[in-house]
Coordinates of C-alpha atoms and ligand atoms in Angstrom, one line a residue:
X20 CA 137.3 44.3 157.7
X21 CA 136.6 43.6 154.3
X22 CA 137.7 45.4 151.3
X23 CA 137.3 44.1 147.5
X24 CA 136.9 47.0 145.4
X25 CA 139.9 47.3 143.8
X26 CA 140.9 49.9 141.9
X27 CA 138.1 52.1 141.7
X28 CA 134.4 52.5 143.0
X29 CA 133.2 50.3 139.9
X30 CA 129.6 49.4 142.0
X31 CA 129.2 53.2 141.4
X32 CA 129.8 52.7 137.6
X33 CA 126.2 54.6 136.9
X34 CA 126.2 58.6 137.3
X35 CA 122.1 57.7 138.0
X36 CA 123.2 55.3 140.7
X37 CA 125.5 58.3 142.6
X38 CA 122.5 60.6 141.8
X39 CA 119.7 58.7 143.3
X40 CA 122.4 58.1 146.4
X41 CA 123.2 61.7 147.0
X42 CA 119.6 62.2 147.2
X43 CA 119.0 59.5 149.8
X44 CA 122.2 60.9 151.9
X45 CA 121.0 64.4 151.6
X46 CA 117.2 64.6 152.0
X47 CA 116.9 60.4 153.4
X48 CA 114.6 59.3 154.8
X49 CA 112.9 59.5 151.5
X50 CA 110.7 57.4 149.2
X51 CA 111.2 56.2 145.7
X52 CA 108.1 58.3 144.5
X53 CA 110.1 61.6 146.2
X54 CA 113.6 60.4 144.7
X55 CA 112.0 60.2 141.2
X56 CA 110.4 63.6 141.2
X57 CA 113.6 65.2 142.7
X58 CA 115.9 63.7 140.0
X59 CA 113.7 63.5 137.3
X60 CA 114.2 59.6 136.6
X61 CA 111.3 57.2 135.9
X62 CA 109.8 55.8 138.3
X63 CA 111.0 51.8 137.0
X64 CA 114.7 53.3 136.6
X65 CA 114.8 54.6 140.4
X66 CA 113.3 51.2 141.5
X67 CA 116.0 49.1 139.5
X68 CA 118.9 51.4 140.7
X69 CA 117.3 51.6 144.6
X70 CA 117.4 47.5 144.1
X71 CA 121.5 47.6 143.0
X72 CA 121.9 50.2 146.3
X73 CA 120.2 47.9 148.6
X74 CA 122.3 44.8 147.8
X75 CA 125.4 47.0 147.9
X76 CA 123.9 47.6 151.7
X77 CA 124.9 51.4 151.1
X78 CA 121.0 51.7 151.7
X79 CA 118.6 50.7 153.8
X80 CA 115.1 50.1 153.9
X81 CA 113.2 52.5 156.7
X82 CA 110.3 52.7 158.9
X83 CA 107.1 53.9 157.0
X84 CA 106.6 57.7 155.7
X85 CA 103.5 59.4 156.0
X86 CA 100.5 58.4 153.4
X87 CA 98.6 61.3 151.3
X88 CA 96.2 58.9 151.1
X89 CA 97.0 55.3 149.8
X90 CA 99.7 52.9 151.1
X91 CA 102.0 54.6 153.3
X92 CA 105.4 54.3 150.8
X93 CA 108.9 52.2 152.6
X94 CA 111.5 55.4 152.8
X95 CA 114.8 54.9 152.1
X96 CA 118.4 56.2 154.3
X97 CA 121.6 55.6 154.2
X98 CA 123.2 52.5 155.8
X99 CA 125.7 54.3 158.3
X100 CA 126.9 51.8 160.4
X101 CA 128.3 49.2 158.2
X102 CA 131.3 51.2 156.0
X103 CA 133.7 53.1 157.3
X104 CA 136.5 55.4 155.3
X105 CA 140.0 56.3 156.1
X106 CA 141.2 60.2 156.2
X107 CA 144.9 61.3 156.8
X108 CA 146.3 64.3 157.7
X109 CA 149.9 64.5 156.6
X110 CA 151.2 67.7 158.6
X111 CA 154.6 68.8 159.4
X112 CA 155.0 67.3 163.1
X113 CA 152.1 64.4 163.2
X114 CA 150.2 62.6 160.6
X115 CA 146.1 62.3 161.7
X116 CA 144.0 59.4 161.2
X117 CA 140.5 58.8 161.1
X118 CA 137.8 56.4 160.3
X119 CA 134.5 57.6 159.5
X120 CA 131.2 56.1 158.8
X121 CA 129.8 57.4 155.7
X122 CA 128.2 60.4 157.3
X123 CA 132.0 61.5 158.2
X124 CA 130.9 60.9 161.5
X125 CA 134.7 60.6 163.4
X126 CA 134.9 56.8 164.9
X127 CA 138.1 56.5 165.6
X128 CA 141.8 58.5 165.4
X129 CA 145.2 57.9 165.9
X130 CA 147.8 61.1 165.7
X131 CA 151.1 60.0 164.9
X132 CA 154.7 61.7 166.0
X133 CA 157.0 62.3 162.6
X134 CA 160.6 62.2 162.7
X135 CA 162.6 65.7 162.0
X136 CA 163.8 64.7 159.0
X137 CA 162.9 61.1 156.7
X138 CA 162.9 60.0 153.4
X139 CA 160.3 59.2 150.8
X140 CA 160.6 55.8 151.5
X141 CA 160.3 56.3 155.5
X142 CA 157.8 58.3 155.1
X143 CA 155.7 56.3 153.0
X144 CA 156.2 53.4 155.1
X145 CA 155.3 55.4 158.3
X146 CA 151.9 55.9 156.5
X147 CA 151.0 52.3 155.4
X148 CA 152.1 51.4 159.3
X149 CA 149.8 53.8 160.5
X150 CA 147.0 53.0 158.2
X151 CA 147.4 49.3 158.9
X152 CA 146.9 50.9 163.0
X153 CA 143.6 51.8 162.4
X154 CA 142.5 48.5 160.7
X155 CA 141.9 46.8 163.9
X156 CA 138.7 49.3 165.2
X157 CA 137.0 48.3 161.6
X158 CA 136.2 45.0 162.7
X159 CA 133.5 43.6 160.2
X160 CA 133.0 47.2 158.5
X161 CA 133.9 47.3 154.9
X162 CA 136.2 50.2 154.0
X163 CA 135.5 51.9 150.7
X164 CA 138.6 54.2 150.6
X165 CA 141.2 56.1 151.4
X166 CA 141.6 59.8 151.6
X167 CA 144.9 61.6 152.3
X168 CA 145.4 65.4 152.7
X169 CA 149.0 66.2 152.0
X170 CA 150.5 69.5 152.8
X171 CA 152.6 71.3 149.7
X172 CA 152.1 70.8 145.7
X173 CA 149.8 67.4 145.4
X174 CA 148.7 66.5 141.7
X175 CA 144.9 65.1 142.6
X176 CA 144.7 63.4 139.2
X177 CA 148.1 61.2 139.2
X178 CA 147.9 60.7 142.9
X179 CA 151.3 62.1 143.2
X180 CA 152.6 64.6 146.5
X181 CA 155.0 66.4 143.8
X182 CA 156.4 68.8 146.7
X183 CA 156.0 68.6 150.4
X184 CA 158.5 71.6 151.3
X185 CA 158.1 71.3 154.9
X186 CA 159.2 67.3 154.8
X187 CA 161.8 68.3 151.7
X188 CA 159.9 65.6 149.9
X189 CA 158.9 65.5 146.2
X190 CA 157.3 63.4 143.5
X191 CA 155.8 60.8 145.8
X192 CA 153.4 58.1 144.1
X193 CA 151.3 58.4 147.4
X194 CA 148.4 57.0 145.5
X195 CA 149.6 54.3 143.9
X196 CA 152.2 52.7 146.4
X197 CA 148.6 52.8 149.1
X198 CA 146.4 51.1 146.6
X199 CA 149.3 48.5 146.0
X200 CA 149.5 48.2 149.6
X201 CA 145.5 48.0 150.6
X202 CA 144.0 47.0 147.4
X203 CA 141.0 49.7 147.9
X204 CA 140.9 53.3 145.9
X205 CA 143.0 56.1 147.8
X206 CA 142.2 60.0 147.0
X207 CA 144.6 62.4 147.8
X208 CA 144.8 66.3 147.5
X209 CA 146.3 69.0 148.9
X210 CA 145.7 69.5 152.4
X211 CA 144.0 73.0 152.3
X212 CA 141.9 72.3 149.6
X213 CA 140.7 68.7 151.3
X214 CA 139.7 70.9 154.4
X215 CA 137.8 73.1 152.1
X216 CA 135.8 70.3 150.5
X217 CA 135.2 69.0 154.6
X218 CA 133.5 72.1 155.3
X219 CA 131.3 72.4 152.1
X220 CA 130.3 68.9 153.0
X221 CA 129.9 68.9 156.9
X222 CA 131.0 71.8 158.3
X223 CA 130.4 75.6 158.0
X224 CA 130.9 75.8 154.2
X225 CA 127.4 73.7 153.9
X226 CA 125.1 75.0 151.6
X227 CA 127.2 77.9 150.5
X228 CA 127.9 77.7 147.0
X229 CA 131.1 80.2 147.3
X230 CA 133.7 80.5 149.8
X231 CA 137.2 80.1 150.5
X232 CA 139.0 78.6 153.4
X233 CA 142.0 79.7 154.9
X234 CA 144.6 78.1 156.7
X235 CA 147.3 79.9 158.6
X236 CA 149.9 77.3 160.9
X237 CA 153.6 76.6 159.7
X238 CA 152.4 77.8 156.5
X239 CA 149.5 79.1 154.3
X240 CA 147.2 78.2 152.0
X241 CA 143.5 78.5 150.9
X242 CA 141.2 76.1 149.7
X243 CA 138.5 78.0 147.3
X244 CA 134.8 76.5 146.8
X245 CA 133.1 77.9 143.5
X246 CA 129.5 76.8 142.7
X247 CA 130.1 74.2 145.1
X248 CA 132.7 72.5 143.8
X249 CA 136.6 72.4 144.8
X250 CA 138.6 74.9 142.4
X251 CA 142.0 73.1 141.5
X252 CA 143.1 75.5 139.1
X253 CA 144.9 74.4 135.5
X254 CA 148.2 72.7 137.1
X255 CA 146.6 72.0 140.9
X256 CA 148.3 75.1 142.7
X257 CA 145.2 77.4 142.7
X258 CA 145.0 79.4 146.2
X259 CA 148.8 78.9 147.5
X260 CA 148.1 82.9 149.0
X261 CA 151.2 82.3 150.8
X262 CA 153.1 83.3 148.5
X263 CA 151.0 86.4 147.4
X264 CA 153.2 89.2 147.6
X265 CA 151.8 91.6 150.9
X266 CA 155.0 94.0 151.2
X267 CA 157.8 94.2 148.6
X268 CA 160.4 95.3 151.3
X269 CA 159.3 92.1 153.5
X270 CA 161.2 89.2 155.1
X271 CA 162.5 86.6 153.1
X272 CA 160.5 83.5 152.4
X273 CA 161.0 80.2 152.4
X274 CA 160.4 80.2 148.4
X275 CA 162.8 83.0 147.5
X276 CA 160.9 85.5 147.3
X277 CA 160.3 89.0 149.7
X278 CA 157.6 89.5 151.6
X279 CA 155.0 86.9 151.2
X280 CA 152.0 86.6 153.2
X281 CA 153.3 83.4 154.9
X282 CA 156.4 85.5 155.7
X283 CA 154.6 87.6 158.1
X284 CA 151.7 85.6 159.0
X285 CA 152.4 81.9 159.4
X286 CA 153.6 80.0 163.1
X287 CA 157.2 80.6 162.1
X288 CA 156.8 84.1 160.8
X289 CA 155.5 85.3 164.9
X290 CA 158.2 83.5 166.6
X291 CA 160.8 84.6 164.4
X292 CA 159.4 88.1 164.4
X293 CA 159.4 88.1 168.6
X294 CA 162.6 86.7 168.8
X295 CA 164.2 89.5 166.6
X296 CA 162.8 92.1 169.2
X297 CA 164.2 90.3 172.0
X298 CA 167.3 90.3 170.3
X299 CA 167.0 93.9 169.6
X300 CA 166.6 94.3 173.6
X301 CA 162.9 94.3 173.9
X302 CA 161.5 94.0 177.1
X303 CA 159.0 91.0 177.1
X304 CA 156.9 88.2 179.5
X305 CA 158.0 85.7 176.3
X306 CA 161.6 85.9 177.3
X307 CA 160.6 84.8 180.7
X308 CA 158.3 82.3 179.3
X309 CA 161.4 80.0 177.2
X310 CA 164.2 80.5 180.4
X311 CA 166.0 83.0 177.7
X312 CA 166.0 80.2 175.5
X313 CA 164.8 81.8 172.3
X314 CA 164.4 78.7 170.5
X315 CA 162.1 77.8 172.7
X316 CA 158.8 80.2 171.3
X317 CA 156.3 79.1 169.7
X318 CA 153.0 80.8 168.7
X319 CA 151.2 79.4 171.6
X320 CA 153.7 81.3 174.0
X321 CA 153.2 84.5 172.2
X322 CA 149.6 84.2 172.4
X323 CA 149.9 83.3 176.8
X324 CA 151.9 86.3 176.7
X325 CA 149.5 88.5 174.9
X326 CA 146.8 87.1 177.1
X327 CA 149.1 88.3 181.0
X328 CA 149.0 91.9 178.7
X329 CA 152.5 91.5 177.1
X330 CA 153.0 94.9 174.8
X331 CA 155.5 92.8 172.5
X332 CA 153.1 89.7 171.8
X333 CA 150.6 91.8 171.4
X334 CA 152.2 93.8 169.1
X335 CA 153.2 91.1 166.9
X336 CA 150.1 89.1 166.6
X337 CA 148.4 92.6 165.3
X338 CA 150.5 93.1 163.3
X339 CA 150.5 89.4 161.9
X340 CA 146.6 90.2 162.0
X341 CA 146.5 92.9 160.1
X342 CA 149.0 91.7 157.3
X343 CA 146.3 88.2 157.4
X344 CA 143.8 91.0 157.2
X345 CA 145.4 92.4 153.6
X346 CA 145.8 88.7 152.1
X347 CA 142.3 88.1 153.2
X348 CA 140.8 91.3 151.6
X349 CA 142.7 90.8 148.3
X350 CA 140.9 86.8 148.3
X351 CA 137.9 88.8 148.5
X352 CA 137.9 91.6 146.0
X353 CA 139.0 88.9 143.5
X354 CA 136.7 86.9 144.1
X355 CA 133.6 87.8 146.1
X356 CA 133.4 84.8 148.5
X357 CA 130.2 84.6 150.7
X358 CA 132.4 83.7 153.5
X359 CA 136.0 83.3 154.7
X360 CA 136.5 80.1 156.8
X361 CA 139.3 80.0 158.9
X362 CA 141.4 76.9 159.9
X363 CA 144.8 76.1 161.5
X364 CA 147.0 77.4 164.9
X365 CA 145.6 81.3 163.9
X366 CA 142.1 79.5 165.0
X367 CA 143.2 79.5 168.3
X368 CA 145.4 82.5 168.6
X369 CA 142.2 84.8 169.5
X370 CA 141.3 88.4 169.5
X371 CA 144.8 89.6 169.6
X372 CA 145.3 88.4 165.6
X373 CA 141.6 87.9 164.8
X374 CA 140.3 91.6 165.6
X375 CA 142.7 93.6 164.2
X376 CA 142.4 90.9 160.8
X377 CA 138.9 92.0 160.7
X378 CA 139.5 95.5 161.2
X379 CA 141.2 95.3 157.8
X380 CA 139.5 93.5 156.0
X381 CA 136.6 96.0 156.2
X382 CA 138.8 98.7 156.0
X383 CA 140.6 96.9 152.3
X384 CA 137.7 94.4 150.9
X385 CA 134.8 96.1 148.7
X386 CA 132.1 93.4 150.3
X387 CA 131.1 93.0 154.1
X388 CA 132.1 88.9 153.8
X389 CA 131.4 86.9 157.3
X390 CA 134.5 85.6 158.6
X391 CA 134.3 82.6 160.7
X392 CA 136.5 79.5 162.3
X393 CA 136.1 75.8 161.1
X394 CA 134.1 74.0 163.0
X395 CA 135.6 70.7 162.5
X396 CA 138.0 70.6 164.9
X397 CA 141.5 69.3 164.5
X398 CA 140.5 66.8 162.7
X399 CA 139.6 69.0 159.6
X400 CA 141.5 68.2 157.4
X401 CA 141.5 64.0 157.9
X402 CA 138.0 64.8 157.6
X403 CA 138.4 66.7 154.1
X404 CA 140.2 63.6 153.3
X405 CA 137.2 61.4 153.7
X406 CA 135.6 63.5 152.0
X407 CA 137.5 63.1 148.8
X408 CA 136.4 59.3 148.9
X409 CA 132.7 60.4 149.7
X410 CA 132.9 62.5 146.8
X411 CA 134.3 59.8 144.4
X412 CA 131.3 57.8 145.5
X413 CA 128.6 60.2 146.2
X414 CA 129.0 63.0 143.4
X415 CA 131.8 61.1 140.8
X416 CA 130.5 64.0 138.2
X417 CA 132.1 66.6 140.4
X418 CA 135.7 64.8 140.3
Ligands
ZN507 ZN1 156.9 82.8 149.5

């Protein structure tokens, strides 16, 4: 593996050079006549820059394209087999790594068990050890970057994880202590948000120049695409709906407040709602299901109960549904998405949440908006992460 681009992606120093690039990557196999029309550079300033890509070996030289007459012209692709880019996915349980070639075309993973409880420091170290675990798949690849998607408050722009509430972490210099460590630029954003970008990029956000992406698992959150580009918000906190107020006479949530959308919603939320109606001497396949031993549900057990026609499971997923179904609906009178994308453990919970959701989102939201599930697998977000570096390189205007 070979690395040497400290610091920052200074061979992309030219905005021209990203442009022509992005071109290549989205419409390549294409010729320098075709990249100089569709950019509007000269023809001599696409050669020189095409010249500075093909040492870089981030593009390659093609078979022929069809003539209109004359010399048939050399077309030009992306080289997609000799760098790779690293994308973590810090959850609450497991951190998920991938590498990707530079089509974020998934090589290689590694899921990693967390402890319960760590520090900063054990954390951080847990990272760099599991980072350093992928290096040996890379073999001659060069690695350009980076990417990590951090669940909680992350400041993009310092580098910094400033609150990881489900670790009880805050402030950590994630950025910087990685680029010490590997000597190669490191992204990181928050989690939701990096699984938003994946989707615009590669999965069913492509091409759609609005839309938001919701994630609903131990908590949630939305990442929100506008004109195609990742909306941060002033301070980096734009689209924590989990906190969105749904029912002012609500259970507590983990913030404070009453009644948030991740209070009735989110993984903990069903369990902790089933277990109170076992408690209360409901009758119900999930008690079965854990040997009595509350504790024991999860979301996954409420949804196999659901599916052997439990009335209790199925009760509380539509109602967990429909309450998703309000949040949803408010995202989209305020602001008119084309789509909802839908990521995280409510992916798989099935008919039982997703049906009555829809049901009121048509009944609340002024627009008909398509609602689908990512199509990225679990791997989203690590993919969202290597997308942040892809971005850096491919669209650096955008950042
Ligand atoms: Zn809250």
């Amino acid at each position: 593996m070979t690395t040497g681009m400290v610091g920052s992606f200074q061979f992309m120093k030219s905005l021209n050079k990203s442009l022509i690039l992005n071109e290549i990557r989205t419409e390549g196999p294409i010729s320098r006549a075709e990249i100089a029309k569709k950019t509007n550079l000269t023809p001599p300033t696409v050669t020189n820059l095409v010249n500075e890509l093909l040492e870089s070996k981030l593009v390659l030289e093609s078979d022929l394209g069809t003539s209109t007459g004359g010399r048939k012209p050399i077309m030009l692709c992306l080289n997609s087999s000799t760098f790779r880019v690293i994308g973590v996915d810090v959850g609450v349980d497991n951190l998920k790594l991938v590498s990707t070639n530079i089509n974020a075309e998934v090589m290689d993973t590694l899921l990693v068990k967390m402890p319960n409880s760590l520090s900063a420091e054990t954390f951080m170290n847990l990272l760099i050890k599991s980072i350093h675990g992928m290096f040996a798949e890379l073999k001659n690849d060069t690695l350009l970057g980076i990417g990590v998607g951090m669940h909680g408050l992350v400041d993009p722009q310092k580098g910094v994880a400033q609150y990881a509430p489900n670790l009880n972490l805050r402030n950590i210099p994630i950025r910087e202590r990685l680029e010490e460590e590997f000597q190669i630029p490191v992204e990181i954003e928050n989690d939701v948000r990096a699984m938003a970008l994946g989707e615009s990029w590669f999965g069913n956000g492509q091409g759609i120049d609005n839309f938001i992406c919701i994630n609903v698992g131990m908590g949630v959150g939305a990442g929100i695409i506008l004109n195609h580009k990742l909306f941060t918000g002033s301070s980096f906190t734009a689209g924590e709906i989990g906190h969105t107020t749904i029912d002012v006479e609500g259970p507590k949530c983990s913030c404070g407040n009453y009644g948030c959308l991740q209070a009735l919603v989110a993984g903990p939320a069903i369990t902790a709602r089933a277990q109170k109606e076992i408690r209360l001497g409901r009758k119900s396949l999930i008690e079965e299901f854990v040997h009595r031993d509350l504790g024991q549900i999860t979301g996954e057990i409420v949804h196999q109960a659901a599916l052997k026609g439990d009335q209790l499971a199925i009760e509380v997923l539509g109602d967990a549904g429909r309450y998703l179904g309000i949040g949803i609906a408010n995202m989209i009178n305020t602001l008119n998405p084309a789509r909802i994308i839908l990521g995280g453990g409510v992916s798989k919970a099935g008919e039982f949440l997703l049906a009555p959701m829809k049901e009121m989102v048509k009944k609340r939201a002024l627009n008909s908006t398509p609602i689908s599930t990512t199509n990225l697998g679990e791997y989203g977000t690590a993919i969202g992460a290597v997308t942040l570096v892809l971005k850096k390189i491919f669209l650096p205007e955008y950042s």
